[in-house]
Coordinates of C-alpha atoms in Angstrom, one line a residue:
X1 CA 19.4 -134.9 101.9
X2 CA 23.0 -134.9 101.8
X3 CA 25.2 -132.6 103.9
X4 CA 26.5 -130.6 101.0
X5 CA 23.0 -130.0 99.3
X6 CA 21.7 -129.3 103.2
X7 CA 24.6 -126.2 103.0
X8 CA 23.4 -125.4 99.8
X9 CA 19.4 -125.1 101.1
X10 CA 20.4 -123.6 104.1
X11 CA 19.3 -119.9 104.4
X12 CA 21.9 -117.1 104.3
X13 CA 20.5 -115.6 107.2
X14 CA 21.6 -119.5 109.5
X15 CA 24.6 -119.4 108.0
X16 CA 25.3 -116.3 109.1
X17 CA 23.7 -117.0 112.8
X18 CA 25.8 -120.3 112.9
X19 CA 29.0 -118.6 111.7
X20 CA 28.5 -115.6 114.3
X21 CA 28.2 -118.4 117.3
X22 CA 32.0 -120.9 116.1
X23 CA 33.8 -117.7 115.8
X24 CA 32.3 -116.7 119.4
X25 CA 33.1 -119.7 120.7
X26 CA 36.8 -120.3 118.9
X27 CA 37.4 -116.8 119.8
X28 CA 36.3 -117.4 124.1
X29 CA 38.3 -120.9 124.0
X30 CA 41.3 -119.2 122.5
X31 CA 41.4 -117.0 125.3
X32 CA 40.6 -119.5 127.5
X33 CA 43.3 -121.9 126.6
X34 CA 46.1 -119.1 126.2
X35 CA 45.6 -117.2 129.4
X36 CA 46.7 -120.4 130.7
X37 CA 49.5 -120.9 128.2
X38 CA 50.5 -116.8 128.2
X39 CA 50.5 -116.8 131.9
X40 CA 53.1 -119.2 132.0
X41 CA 55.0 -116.6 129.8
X42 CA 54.4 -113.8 132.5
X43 CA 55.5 -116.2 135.3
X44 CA 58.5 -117.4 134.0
X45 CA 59.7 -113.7 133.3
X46 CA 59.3 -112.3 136.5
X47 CA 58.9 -115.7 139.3
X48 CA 60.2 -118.4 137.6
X49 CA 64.0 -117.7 138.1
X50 CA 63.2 -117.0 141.8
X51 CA 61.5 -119.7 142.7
X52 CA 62.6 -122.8 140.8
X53 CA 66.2 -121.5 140.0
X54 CA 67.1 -119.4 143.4
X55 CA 70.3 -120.5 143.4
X56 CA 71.8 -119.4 140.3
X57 CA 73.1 -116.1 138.8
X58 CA 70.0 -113.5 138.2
X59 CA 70.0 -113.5 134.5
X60 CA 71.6 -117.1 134.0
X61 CA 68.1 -118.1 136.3
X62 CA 65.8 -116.2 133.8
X63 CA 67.5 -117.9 131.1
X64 CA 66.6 -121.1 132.8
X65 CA 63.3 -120.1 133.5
X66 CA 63.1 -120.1 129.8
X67 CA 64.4 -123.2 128.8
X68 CA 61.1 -124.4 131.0
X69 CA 58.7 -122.1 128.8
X70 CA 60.5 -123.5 125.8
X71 CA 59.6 -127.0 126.7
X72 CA 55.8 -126.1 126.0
X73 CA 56.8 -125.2 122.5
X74 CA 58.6 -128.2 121.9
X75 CA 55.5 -130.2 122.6
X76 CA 53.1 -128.0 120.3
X77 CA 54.5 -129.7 117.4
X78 CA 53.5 -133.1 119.1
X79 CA 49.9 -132.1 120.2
X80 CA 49.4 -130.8 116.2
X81 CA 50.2 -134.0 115.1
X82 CA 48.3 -136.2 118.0
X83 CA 45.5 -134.0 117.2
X84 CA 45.5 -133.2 113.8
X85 CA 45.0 -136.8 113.5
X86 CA 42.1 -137.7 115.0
X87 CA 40.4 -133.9 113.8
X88 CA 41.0 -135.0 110.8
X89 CA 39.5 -138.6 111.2
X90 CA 36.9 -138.2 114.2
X91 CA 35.8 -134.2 114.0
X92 CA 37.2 -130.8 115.5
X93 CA 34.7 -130.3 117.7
X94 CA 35.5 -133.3 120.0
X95 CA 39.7 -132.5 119.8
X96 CA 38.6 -129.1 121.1
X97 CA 37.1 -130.2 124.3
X98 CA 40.0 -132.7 125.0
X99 CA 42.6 -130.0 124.4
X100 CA 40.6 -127.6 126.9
X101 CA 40.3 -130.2 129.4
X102 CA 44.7 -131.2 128.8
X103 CA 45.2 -127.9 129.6
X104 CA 42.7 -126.6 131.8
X105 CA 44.4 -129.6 134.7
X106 CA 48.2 -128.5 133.7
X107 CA 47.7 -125.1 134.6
X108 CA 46.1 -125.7 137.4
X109 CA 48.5 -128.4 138.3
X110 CA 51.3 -125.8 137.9
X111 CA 49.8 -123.7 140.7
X112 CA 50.4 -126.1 143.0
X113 CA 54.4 -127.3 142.1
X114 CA 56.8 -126.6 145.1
X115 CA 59.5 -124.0 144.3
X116 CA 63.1 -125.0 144.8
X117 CA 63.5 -124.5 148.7
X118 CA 60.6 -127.4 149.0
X119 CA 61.9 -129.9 146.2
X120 CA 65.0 -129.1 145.1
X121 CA 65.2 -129.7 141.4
X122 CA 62.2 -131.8 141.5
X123 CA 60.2 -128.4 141.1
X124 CA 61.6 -128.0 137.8
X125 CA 61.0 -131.5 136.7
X126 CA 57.5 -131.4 137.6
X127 CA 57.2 -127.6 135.7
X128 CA 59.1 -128.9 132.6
X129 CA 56.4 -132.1 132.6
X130 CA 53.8 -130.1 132.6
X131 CA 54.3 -127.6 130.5
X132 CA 54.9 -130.3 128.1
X133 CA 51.2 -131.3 128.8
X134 CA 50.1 -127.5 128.1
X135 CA 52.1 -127.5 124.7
X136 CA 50.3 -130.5 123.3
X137 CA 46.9 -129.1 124.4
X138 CA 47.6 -125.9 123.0
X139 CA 48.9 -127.6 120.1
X140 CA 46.1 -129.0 119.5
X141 CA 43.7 -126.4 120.4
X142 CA 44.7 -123.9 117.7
X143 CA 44.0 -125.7 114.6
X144 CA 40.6 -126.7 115.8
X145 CA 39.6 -123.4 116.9
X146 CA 41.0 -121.8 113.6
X147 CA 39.1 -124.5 111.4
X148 CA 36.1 -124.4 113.0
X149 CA 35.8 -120.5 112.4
X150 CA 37.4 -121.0 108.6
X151 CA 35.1 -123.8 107.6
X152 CA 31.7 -122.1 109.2
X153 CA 32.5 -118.6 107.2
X154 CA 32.0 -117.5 103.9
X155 CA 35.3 -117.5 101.1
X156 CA 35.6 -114.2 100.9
X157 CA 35.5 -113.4 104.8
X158 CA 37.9 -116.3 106.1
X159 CA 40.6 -113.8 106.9
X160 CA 38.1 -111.7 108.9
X161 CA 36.8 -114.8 111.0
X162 CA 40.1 -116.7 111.3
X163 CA 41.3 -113.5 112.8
X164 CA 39.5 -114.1 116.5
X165 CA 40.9 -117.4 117.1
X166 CA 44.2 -115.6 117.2
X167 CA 42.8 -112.8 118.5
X168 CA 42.4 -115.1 121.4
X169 CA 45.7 -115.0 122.1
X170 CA 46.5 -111.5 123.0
X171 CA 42.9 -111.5 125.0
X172 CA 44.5 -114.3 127.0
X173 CA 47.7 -112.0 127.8
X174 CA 45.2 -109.6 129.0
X175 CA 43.4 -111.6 131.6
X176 CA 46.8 -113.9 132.4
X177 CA 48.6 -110.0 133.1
X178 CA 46.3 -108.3 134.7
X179 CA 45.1 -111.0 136.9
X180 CA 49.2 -111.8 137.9
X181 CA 49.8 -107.9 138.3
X182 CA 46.8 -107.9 140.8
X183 CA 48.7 -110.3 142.7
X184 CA 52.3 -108.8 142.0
X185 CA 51.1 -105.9 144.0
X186 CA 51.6 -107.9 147.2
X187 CA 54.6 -107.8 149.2
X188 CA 57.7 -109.8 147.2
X189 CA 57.9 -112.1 149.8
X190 CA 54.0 -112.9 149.5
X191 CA 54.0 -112.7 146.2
X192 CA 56.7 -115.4 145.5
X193 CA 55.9 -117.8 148.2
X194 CA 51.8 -118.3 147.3
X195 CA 50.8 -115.1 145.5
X196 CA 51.8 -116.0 141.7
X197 CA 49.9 -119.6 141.8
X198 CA 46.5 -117.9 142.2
X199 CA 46.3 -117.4 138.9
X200 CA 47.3 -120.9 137.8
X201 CA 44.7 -122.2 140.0
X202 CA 42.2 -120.5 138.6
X203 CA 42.6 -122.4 135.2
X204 CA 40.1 -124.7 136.7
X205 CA 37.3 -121.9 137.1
X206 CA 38.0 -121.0 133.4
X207 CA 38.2 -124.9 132.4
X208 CA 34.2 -125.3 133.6
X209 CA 33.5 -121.9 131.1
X210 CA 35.3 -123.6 128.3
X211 CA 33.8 -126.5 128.4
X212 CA 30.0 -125.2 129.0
X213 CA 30.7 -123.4 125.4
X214 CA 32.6 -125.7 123.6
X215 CA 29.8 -128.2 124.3
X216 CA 27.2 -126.1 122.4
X217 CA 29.5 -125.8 119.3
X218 CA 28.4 -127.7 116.1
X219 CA 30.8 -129.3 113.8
X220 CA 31.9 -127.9 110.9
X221 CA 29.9 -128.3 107.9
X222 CA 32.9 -128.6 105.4
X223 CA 34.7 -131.5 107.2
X224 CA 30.8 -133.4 107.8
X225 CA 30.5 -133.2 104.0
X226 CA 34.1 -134.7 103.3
X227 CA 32.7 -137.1 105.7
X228 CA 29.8 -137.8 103.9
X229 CA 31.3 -137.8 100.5
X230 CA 33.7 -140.7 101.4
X231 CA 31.5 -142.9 102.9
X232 CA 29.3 -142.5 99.6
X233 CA 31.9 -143.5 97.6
X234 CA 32.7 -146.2 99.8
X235 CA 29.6 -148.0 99.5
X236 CA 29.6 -147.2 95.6
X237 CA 32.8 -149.0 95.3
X238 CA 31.7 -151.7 97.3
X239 CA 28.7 -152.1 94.8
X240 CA 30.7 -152.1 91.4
X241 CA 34.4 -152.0 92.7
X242 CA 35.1 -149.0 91.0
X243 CA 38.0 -147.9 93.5
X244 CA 40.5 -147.9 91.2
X245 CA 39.1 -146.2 88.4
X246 CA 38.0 -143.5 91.3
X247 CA 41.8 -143.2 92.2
X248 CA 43.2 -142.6 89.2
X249 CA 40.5 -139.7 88.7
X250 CA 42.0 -137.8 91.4
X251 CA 39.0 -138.5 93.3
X252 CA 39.2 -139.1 97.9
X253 CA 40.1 -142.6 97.9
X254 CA 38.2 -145.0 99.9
X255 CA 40.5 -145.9 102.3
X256 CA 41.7 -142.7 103.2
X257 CA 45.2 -141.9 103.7
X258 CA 46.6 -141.2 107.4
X259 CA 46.5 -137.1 107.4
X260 CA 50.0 -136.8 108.7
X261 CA 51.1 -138.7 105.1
X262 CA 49.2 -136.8 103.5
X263 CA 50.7 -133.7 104.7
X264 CA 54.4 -135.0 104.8
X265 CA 53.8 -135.9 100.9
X266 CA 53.7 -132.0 100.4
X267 CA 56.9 -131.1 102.4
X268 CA 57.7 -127.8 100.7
X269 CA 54.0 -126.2 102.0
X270 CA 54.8 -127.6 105.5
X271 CA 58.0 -126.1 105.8
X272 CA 57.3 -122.7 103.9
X273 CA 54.7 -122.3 106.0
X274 CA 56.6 -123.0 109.0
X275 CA 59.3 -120.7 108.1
X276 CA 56.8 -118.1 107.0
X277 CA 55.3 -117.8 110.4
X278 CA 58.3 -117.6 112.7
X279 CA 59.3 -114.2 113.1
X280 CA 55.8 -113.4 113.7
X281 CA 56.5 -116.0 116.8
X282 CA 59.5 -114.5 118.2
X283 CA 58.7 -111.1 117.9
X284 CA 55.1 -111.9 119.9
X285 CA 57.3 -113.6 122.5
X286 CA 59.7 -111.4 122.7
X287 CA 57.3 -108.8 123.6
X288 CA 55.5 -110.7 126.4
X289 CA 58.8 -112.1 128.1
X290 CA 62.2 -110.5 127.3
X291 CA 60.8 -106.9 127.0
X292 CA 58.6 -107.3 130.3
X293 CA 62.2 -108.6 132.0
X294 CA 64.2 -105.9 130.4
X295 CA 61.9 -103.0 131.9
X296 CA 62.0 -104.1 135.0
X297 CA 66.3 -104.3 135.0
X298 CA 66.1 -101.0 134.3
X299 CA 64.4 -99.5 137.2
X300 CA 60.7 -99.8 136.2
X301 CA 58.1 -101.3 138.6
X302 CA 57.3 -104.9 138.1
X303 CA 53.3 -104.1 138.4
X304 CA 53.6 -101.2 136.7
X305 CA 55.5 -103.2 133.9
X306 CA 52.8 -106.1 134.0
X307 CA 50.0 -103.7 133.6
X308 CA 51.4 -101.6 130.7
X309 CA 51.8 -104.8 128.9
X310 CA 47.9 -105.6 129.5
X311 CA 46.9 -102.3 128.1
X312 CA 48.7 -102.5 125.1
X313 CA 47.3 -106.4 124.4
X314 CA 44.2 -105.1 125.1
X315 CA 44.9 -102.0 122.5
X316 CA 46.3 -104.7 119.7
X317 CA 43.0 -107.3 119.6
X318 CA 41.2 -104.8 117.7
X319 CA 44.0 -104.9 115.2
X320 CA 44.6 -108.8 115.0
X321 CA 40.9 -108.6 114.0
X322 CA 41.6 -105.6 111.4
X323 CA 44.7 -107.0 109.6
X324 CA 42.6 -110.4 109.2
X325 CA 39.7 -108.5 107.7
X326 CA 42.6 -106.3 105.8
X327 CA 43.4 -109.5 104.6
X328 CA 40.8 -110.7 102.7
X329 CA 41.0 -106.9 101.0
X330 CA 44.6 -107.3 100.0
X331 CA 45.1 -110.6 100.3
X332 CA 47.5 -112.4 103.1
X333 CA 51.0 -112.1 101.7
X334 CA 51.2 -108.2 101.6
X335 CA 49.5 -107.5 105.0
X336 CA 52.0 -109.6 106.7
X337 CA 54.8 -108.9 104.7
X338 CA 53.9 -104.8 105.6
X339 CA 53.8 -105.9 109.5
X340 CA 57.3 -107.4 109.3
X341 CA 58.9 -104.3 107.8
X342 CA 57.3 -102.1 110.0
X343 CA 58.3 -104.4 113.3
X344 CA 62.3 -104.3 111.5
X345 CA 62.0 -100.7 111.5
X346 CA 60.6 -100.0 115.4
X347 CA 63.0 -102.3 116.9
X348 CA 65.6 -100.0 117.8
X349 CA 63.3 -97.2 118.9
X350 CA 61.6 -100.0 121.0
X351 CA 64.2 -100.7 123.4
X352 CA 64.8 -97.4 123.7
X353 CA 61.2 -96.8 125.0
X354 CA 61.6 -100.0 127.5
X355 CA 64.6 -98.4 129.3
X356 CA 63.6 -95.4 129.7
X357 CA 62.1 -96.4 133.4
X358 CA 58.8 -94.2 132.7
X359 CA 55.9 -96.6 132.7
X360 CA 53.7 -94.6 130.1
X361 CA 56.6 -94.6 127.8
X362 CA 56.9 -98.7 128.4
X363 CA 53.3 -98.4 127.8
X364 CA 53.9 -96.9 124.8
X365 CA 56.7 -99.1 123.1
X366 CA 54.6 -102.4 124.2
X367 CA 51.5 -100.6 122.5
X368 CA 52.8 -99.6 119.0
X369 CA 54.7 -103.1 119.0
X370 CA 51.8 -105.4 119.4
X371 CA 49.9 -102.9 117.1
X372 CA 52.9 -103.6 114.5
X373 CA 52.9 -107.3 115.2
X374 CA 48.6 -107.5 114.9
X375 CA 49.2 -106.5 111.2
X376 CA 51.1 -109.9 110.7
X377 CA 49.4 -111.9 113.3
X378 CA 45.8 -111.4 111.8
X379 CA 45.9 -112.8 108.5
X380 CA 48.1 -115.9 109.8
X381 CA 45.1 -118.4 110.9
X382 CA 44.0 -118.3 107.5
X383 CA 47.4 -118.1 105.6
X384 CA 48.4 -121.4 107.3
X385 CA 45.3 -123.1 107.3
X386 CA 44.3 -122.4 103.6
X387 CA 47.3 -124.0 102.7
X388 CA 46.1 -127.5 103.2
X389 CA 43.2 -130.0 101.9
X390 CA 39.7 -130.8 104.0
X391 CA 40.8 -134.5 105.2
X392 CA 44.7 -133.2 106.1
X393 CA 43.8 -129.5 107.2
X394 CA 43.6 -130.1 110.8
X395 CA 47.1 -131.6 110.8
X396 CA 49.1 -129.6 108.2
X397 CA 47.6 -126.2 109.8
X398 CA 48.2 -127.3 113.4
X399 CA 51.5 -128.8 112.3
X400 CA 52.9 -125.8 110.1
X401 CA 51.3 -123.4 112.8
X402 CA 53.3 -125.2 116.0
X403 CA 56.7 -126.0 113.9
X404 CA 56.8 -121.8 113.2
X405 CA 56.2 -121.2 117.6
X406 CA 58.5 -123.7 117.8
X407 CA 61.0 -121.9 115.2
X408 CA 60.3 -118.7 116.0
X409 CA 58.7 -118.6 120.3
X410 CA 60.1 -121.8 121.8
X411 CA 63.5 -121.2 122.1
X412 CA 63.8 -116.7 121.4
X413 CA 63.2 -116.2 124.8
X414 CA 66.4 -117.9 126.2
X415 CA 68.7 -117.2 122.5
X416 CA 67.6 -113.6 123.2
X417 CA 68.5 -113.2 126.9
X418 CA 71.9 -115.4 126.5
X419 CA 72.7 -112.8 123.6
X420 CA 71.9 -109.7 126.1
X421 CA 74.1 -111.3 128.8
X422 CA 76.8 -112.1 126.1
X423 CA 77.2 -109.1 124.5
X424 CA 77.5 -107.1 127.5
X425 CA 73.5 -106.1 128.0
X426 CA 73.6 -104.3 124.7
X427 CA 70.3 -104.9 122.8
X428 CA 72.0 -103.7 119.5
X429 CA 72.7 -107.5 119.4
X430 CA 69.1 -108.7 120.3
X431 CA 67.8 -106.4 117.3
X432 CA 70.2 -107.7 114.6
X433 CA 68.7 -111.2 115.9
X434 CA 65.6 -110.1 115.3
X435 CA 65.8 -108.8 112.0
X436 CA 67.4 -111.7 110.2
X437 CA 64.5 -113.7 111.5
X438 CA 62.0 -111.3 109.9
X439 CA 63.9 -111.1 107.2
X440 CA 63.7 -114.6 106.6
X441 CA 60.1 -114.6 107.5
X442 CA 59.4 -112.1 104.5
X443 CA 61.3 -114.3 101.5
X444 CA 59.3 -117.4 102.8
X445 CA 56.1 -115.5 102.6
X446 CA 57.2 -114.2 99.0
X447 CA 57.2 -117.9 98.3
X448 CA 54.5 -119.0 99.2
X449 CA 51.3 -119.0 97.4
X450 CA 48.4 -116.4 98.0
X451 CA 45.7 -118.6 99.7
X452 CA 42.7 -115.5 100.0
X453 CA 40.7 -117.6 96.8
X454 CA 41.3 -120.9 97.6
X455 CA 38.5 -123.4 97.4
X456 CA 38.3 -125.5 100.8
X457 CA 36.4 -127.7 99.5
X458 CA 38.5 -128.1 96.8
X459 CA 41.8 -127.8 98.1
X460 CA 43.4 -131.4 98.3
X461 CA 46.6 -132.1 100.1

């Protein structure tokens, strides 16, 4: 029996069962793989410019410090491509476990770098190398977490299971925060000489929890049939040569195109998509470094700080999983256009909350925020990954995905601090920044097609 008649006979009820289990697993790998990534956020806002970059000015160091975190974005792009390739030519499943692995031995690696009083500038090096390395894993952990939940779920609930593999992502702030405000609480000097690479080390624990699950995870049924389908034709063509005849039907040729052509042959979806997703980027990062930095310069405890930023990632998961599920209700476009004008709106106010040196008031601003930001974030793994064709998806979603954290979180961090420090530490600045990106973020979506009712199976790059 072929694969596609097997997903035909199969009982609602396994579906269902099988579906439950990849978004589980997509959803604990996601987490996995951005506590490590996240952490790196935390670190660089409030260690970073201490220990690699001692030497400098305070806020010329933390703008440093993020020119290091921006080198992980930088390399998403890269790890999309590198691994969109083979996911689309060998399987997600196995792309998944590599990526886990890539990044489970960077993090840890990063725990153990010597700060600047050890090696000099060599410290940095080493970060900026590996934090390249935790770019492409990440890269290329996204788009097979996201596929493997959209391809095991039913059409009219992709929004809903997308939904958990970026719900992944504020889970991962979670555990990254609290377990680096546990260790904040030690005295400054502890904390910065051994204290913050705990958690880095720790990766590797996490590592052997990803990989026990990921290892149980079966591979998705939409790209085995593709899989299938072409190798049927194949042989049929190699019976009757009847390739061309199949070509010019619009049928999957038999010597299938390399995904990344196939992608780049559709340049205004890549780029839409990329431009689509970016505000959503740099408002999430914005959030989880800048915001956590400008507290803190304003009198608020660092823990405190750390721990009111858990809570409120911890508040927001529920709603990444709620505006994906809103989503396949409304459909993508208005959900995340809604969460953009809402973010534009609470900017100001936002700020205002962060300064105000009362840690249940910086509770608060972080909370509504990510809340705010949830809305847009939700809907996003299926909007970008819906976009594309079975053979190509891995590599257009990964690639449109990374290009708009490039865009949008790779370098907001650093533009957004060097505009604070420029304009006199006046954040009327930093919100005018802000709300052009969204603003271009919301015409972008307007052009771009609703996915909700696309075929994947149909879909062709």
């Amino acid at each position: 029996m072929s694969q596609i008649s097997q997903l035909q006979a199969m009982d609602a009820g396994t579906r269902r069962r099988e579906a439950r289990t990849v978004i589980a697993s997509s959803y604990l790998g996601s987490t996995i793989e951005y506590y490590d990534f996240l952490l790196y956020a935390t670190a660089a806002a409030v260690v970073f410019p201490k220990v690699f970059f001692s030497g400098a000015d305070e806020w010329v160091g933390v703008v440093a410090a993020y020119g290091t975190f921006a080198a992980g974005y930088v390399a998403r792009p890269l790890g999309g491509i590198i691994f969109g390739h083979f996911g689309d030519r060998l399987g997600r499943k196995n792309m998944l476990i590599v990526s886990m692995l890539v990044m489970g031995i960077a993090s840890t690696l990063i725990g153990l770098v010597p700060g600047a009083a050890v090696a000099g500038a060599w410290g940095a090096v080493m970060l900026v190398i590996l934090r390249v390395c935790q770019g492409i894993a990440v890269g290329g952990e996204w788009g097979g977490a996201a596929l493997m939940a959209l391809e095991h779920s039913e059409s009219g609930k992709r929004g809903f299971a997308a939904s958990f593999v970026n719900a992944g992502a504020p889970t991962g702030a979670v555990l990254g925060t609290l377990v680096m405000g546990a260790f904040a609480a030690l005295p400054n000097e502890q904390f910065l000489a051994w204290g913050w690479r705990v958690p880095f080390l720790l990766s590797f624990v996490l590592l052997g929890i990803g990989m026990f699950v990921r290892l149980k995870v079966s591979e998705s049924p939409i790209f085995k049939a593709a899989l299938e389908q072409e190798k049927a034709e194949r042989e049929q063509a190699e019976r009757d040569n009847t390739q061309p005849r199949q070509a010019a039907q619009g049928r999957v040729p038999v010597r299938r195109e390399i995904p990344l052509l196939q992608v780049l042959r559709r340049p205004k979806t890549l780029i839409f998509t990329m431009l689509a997703g970016a505000a959503g980027f740099a408002l999430q990062v914005v959030l989880a470094t800048f915001s956590v930095t400008y507290a803190v310069s304003k009198g608020a405890d660092r823990q405190g700080v750390l721990y009111a930023f858990a809570a409120a990632s911890f508040v927001s998961i529920a709603f990444v999983i709620m505006g994906g599920r809103l989503s396949d209700k409304l459909g993508r476009r208005p959900v995340m256009i809604g969460g953009l004008v809402l973010f534009i709106l609470y900017l100001t106010p936002m700020f205002q909350l962060l300064s105000s040196n009362n840690i249940g008031l910086i509770f608060v601003a972080f909370a509504v925020g990510l809340m705010i930001h949830s809305t847009l974030f939700g809907p996003l793994a299926a909007f970008v990954s819906e976009q594309f064709g079975t053979t190509s998806r891995y590599t257009g979603a990964s690639l449109g995905y990374q290009l708009a954290t490039l865009l949008g979180a790779g370098f907001t961090p650093g533009i957004v601090a060097q505009i604070f420090k420029d304009s006199g530490q006046d954040t009327a600045a930093v919100v005018w920044y802000l709300a052009i990106m969204s603003v271009v973020s919301i015409v972008f979506i307007l052009l771009t097609r609703e996915p909700k009712n696309n075929d994947l199976q149909a879909v062709r790059s």
